[in-house]
PDB file of C-alpha atoms in Angstrom:
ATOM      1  CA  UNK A 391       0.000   0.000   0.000  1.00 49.00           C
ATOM      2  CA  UNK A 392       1.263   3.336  -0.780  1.00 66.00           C
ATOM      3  CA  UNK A 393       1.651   5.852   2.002  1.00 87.00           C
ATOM      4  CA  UNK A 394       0.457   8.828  -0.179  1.00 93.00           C
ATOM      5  CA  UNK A 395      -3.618   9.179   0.683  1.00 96.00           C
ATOM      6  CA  UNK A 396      -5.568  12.271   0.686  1.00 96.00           C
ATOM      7  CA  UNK A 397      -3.965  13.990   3.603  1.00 96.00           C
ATOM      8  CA  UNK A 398      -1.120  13.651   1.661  1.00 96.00           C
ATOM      9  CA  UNK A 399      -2.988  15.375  -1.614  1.00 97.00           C
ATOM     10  CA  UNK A 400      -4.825  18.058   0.453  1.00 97.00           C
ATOM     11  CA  UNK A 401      -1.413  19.162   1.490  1.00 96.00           C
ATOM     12  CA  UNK A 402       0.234  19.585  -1.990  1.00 95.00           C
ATOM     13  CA  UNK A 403      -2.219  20.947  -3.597  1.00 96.00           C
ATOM     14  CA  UNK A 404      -4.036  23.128  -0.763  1.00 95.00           C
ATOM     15  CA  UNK A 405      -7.825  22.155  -1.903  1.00 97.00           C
ATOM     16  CA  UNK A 406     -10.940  23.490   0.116  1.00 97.00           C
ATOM     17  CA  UNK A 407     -12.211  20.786   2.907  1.00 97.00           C
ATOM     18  CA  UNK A 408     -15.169  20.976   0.752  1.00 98.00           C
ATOM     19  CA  UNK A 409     -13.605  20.116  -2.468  1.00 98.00           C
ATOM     20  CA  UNK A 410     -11.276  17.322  -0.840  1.00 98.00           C
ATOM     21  CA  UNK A 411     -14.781  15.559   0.314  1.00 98.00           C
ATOM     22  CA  UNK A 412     -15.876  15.778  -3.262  1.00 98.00           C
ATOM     23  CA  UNK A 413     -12.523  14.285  -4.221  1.00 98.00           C
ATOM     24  CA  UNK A 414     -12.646  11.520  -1.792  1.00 98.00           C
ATOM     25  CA  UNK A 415     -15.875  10.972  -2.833  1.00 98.00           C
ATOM     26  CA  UNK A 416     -14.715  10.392  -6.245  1.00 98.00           C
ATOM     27  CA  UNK A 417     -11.759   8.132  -5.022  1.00 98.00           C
ATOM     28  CA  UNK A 418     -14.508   6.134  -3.320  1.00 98.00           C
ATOM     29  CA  UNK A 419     -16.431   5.912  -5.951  1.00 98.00           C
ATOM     30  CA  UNK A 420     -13.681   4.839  -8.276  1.00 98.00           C
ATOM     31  CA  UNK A 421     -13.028   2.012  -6.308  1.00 96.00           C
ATOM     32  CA  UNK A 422     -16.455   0.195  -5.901  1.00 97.00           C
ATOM     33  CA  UNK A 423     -17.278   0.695  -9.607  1.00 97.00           C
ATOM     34  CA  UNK A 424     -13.733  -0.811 -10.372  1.00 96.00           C
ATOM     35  CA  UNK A 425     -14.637  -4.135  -8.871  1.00 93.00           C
ATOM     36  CA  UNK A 426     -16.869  -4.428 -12.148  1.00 93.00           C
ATOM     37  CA  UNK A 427     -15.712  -2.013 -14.920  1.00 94.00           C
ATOM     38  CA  UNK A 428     -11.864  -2.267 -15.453  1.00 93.00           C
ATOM     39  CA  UNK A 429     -11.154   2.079 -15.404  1.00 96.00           C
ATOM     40  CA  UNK A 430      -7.682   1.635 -14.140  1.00 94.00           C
ATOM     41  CA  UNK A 431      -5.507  -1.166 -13.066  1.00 91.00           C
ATOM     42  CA  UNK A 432      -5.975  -3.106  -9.660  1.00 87.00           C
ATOM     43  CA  UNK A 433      -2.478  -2.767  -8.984  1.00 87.00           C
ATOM     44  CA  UNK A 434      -2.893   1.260  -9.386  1.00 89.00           C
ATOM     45  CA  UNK A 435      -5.362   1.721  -6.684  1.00 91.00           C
ATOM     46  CA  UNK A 436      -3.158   0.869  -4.015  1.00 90.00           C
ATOM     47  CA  UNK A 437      -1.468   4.107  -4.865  1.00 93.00           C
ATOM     48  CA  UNK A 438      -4.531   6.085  -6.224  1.00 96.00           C
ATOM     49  CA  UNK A 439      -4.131   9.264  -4.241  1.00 96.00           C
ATOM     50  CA  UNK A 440      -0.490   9.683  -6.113  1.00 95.00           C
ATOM     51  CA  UNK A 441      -0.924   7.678  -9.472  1.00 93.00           C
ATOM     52  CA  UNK A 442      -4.289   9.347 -10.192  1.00 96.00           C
ATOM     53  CA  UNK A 443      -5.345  12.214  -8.328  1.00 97.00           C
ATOM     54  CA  UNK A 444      -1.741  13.614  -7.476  1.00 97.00           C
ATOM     55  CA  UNK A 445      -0.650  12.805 -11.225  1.00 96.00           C
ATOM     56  CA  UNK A 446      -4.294  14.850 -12.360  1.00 98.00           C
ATOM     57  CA  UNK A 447      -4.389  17.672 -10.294  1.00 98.00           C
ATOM     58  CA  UNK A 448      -1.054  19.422 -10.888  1.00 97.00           C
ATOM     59  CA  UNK A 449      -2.322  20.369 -14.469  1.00 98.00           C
ATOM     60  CA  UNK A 450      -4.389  22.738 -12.231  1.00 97.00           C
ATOM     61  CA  UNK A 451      -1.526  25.354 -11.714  1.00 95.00           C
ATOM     62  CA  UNK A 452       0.120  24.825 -15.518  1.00 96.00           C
ATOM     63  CA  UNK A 453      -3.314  25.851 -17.320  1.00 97.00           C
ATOM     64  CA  UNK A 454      -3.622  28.994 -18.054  1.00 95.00           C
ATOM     65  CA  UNK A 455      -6.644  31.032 -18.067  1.00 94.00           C
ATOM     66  CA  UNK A 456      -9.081  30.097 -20.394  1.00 96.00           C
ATOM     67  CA  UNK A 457     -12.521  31.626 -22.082  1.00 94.00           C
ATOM     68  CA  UNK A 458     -13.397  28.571 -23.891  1.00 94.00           C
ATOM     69  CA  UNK A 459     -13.615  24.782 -23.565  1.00 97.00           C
ATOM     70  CA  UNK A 460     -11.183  22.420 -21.538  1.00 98.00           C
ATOM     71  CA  UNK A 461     -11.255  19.371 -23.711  1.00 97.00           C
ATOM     72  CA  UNK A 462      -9.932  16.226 -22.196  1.00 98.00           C
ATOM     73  CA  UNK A 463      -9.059  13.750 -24.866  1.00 96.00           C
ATOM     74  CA  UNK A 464      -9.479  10.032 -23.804  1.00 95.00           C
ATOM     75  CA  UNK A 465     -10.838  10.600 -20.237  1.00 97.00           C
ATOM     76  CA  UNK A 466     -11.150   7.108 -19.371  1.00 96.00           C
ATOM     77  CA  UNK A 467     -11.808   6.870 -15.596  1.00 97.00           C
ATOM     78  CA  UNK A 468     -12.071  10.728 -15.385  1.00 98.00           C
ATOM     79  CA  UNK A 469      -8.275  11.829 -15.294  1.00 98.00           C
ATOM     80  CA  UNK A 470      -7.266  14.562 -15.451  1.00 98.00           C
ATOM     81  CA  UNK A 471     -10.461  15.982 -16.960  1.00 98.00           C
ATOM     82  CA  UNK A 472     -12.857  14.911 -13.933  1.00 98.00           C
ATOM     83  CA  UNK A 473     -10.438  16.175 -11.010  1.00 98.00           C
ATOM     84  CA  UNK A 474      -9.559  19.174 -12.725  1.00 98.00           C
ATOM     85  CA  UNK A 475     -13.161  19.945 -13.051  1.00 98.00           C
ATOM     86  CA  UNK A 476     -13.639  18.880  -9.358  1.00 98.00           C
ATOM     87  CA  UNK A 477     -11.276  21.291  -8.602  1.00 98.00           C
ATOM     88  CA  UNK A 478     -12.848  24.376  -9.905  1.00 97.00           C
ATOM     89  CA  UNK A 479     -11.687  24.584 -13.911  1.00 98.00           C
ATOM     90  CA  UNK A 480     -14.584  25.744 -15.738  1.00 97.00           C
ATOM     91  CA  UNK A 481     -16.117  24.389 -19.262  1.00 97.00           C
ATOM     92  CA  UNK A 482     -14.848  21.170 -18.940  1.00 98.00           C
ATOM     93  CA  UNK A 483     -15.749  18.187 -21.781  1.00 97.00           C
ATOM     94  CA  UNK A 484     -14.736  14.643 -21.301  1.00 97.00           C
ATOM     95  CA  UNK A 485     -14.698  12.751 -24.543  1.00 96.00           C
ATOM     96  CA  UNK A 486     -14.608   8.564 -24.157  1.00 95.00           C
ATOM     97  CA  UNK A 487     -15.080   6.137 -26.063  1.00 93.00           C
ATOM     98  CA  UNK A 488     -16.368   3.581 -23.867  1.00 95.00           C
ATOM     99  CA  UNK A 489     -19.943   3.698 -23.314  1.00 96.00           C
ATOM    100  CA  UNK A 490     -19.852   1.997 -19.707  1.00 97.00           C
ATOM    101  CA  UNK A 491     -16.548   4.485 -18.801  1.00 97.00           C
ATOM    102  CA  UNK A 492     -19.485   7.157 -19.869  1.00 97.00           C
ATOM    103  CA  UNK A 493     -21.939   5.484 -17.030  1.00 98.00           C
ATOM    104  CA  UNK A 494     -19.296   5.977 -15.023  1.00 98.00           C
ATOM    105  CA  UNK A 495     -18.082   9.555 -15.808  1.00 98.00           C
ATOM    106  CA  UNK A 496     -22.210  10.123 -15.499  1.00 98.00           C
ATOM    107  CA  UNK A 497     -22.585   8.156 -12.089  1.00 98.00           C
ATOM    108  CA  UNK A 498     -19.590  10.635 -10.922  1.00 98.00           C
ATOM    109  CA  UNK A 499     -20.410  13.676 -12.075  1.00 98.00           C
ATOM    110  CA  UNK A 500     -23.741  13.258 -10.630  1.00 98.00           C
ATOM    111  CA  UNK A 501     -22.858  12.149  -7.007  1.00 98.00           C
ATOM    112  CA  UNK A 502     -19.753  15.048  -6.482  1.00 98.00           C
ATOM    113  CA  UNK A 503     -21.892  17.362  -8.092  1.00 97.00           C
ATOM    114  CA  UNK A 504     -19.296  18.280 -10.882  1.00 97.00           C
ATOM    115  CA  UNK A 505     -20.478  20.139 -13.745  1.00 95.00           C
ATOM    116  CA  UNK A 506     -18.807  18.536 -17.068  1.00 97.00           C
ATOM    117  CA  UNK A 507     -20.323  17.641 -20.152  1.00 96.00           C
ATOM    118  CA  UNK A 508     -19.030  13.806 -21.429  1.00 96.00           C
ATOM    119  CA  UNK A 509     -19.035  12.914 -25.136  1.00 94.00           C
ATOM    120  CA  UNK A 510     -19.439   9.374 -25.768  1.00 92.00           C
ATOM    121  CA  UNK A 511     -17.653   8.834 -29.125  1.00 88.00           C
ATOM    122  CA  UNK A 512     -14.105   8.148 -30.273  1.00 86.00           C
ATOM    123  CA  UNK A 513     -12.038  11.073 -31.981  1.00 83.00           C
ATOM    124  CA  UNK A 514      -9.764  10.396 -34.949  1.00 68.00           C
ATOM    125  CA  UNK A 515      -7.951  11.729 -37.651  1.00 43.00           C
ATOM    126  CA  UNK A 516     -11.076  12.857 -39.224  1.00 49.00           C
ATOM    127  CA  UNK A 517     -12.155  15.177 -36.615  1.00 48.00           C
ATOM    128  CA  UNK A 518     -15.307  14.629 -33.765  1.00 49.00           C
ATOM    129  CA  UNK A 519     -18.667  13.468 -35.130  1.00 49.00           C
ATOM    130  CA  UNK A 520     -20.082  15.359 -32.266  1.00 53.00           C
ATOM    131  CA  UNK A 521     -21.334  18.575 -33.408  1.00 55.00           C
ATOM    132  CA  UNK A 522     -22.190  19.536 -29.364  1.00 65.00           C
ATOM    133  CA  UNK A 523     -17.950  19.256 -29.149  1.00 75.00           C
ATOM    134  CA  UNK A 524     -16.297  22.906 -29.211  1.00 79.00           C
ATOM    135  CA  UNK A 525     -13.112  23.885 -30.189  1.00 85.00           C
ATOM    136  CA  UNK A 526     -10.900  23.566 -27.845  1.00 95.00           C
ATOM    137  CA  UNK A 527      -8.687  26.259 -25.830  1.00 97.00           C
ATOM    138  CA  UNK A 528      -7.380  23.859 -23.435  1.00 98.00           C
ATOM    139  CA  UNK A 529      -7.195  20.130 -24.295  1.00 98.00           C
ATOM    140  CA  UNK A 530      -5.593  17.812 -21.791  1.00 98.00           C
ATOM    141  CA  UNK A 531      -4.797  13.524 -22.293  1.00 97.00           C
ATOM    142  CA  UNK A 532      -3.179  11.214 -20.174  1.00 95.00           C
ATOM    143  CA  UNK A 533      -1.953   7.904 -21.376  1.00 84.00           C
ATOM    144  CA  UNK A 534      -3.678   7.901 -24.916  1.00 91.00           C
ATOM    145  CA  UNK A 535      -1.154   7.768 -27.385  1.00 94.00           C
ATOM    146  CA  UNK A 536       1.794   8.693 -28.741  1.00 96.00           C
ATOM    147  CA  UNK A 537       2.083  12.101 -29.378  1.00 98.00           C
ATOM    148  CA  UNK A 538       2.631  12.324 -33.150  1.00 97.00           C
ATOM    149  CA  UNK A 539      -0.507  10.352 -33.491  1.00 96.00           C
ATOM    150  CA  UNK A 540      -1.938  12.830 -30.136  1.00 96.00           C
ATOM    151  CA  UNK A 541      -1.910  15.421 -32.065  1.00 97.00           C
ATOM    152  CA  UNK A 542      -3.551  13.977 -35.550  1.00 94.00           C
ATOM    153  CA  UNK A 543      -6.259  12.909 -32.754  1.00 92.00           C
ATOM    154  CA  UNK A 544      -7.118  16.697 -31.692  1.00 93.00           C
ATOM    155  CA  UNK A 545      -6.205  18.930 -34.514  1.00 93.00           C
ATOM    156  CA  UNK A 546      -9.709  19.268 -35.830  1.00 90.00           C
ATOM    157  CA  UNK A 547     -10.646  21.230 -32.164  1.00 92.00           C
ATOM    158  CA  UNK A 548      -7.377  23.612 -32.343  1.00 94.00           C
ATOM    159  CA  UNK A 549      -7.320  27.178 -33.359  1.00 94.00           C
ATOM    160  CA  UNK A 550      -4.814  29.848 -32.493  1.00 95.00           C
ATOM    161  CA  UNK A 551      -5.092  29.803 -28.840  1.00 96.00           C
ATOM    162  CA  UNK A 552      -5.335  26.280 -28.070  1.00 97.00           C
ATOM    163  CA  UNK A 553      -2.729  25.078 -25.514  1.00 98.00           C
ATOM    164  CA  UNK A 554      -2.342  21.117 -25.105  1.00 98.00           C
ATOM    165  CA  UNK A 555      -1.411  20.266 -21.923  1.00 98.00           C
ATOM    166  CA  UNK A 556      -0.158  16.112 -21.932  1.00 98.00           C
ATOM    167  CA  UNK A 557       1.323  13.938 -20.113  1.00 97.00           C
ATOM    168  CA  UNK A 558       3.942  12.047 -21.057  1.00 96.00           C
ATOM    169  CA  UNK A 559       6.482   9.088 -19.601  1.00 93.00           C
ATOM    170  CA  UNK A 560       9.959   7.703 -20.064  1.00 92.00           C
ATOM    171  CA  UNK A 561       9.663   8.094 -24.117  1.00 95.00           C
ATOM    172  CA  UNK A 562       9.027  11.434 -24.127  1.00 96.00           C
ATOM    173  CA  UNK A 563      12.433  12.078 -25.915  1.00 96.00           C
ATOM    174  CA  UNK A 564      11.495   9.721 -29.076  1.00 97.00           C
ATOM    175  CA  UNK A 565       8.350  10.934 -28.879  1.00 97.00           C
ATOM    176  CA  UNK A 566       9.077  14.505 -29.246  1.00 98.00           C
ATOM    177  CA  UNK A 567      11.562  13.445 -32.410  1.00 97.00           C
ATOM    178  CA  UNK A 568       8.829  11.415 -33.785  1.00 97.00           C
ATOM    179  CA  UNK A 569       6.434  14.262 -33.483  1.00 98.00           C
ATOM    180  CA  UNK A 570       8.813  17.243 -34.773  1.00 98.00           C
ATOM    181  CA  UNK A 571       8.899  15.465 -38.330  1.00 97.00           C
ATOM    182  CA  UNK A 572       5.497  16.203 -38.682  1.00 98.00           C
ATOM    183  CA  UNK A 573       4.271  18.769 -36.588  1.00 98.00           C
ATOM    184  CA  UNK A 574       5.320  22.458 -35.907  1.00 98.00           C
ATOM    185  CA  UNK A 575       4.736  23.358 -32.693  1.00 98.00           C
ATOM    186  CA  UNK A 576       5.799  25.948 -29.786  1.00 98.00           C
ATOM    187  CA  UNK A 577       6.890  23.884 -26.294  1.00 98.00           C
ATOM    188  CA  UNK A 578       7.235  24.257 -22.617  1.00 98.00           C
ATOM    189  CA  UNK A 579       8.378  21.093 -21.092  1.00 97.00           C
ATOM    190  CA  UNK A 580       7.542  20.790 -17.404  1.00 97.00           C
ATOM    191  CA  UNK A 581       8.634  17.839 -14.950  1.00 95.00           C
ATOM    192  CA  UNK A 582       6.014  15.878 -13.812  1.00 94.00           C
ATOM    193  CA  UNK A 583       5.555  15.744  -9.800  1.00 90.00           C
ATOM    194  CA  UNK A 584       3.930  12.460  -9.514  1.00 86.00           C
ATOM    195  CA  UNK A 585       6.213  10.657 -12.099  1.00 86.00           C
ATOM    196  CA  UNK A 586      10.179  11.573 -11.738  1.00 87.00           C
ATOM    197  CA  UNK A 587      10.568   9.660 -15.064  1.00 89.00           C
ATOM    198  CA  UNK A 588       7.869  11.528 -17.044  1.00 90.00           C
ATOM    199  CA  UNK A 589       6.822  15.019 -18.218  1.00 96.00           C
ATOM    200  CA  UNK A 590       4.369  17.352 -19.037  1.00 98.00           C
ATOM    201  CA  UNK A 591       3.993  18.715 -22.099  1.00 98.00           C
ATOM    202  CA  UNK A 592       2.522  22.607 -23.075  1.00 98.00           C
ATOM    203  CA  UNK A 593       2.274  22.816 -26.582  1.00 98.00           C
ATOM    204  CA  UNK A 594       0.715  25.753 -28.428  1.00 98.00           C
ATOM    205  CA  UNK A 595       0.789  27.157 -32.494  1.00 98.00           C
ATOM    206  CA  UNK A 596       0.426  23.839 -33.714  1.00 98.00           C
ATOM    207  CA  UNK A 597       0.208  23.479 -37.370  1.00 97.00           C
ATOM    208  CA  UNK A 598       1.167  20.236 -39.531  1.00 97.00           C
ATOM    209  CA  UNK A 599       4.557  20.365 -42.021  1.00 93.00           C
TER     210      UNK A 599
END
């Protein structure tokens, strides 16, 4: 068991009592539902409070302000789209592919009284077949592919003032190389807290070679 739990997370990241019940209402949540829908490994809940949450929530201090839409690609078990939202980010869209994920997401959304809207569909390189999904000023992803292919995924929401916030692991050297052949694209590269190996990306003025 790890020995990072929400005292832990309430510390770091100086949340309301109020929005750390929310939180640990999620985390509860999470857990029951997980017995029956696989939304993140087994092994990964005994560390949930850093893995997850932890890895989720510091995106909250690296986005900037924002007008439009927060667009989290991939959103799986809700991170880092749900806790971000949880945490006060306004506009926030969770697109998944999985239809039971989307119970989920619903089920969660519902019980900590967090206001996202969830997209049930699967984006690719030919753009959302949503029209109810904006374009984007923020989009965030965790763990949903490489980024040359990342960004093929999300082009169709960005405009000039889109900034993609990822995160990224061990590989993120290759795939930054990989990427650069076929995408032009401004970068701040930020070291991840929960993941000394990893990093997190800030890409903006992204346009295709």
């Amino acid at each position: 068991m790890s020995g990072y739990e929400s005292k832990n997370f309430a510390s770091d990241t100086d949340v309301s009592r109020e929005t750390l019940e929310r939180l640990e209402l999620f985390a509860d949540l999470l857990k029951r539902w997980n017995q029956k829908i696989n939304l993140v490994s087994r092994d990964s809940l005994n560390d949930l409070w850093r893995r997850h949450m932890s890895d989720s929530a510091q995106l909250h201090n690296m986005i900037p302000k924002y007008d439009g839409a927060l667009v989290d690609v991939g959103s799986g078990a809700g991170f880092p789209g749900m806790i971000l939202a949880i945490m006060g980010l306004p506009n926030v869209h969770l697109v998944e592919s999985s239809e039971r994920k989307c119970v989920f997401l619903r089920e969660a959304a519902r019980q900590t009284d967090c206001l996202v809207t969830i997209h049930n569909f699967r984006l690719g390189d030919e753009g959302p077949s949503s029209p109810a999904l904006p374009k984007a000023e923020i989009i965030t992803a965790r763990a949903v592919s490489p980024l040359v292919n990342l960004l093929d995924i999300v082009f169709s929401m960005v405009y000039d003032r889109t900034c993609c916030i990822f995160h990224k692991g061990s590989r993120v050297d290759d795939e930054l190389m990989h990427a650069r052949e076929k995408w032009r694209f401004e970068l701040k590269r930020l070291p991840s807290k929960s993941d000394s190996s990893g990093a997190i990306l800030k890409l903006s003025k992204i346009g295709r070679r």
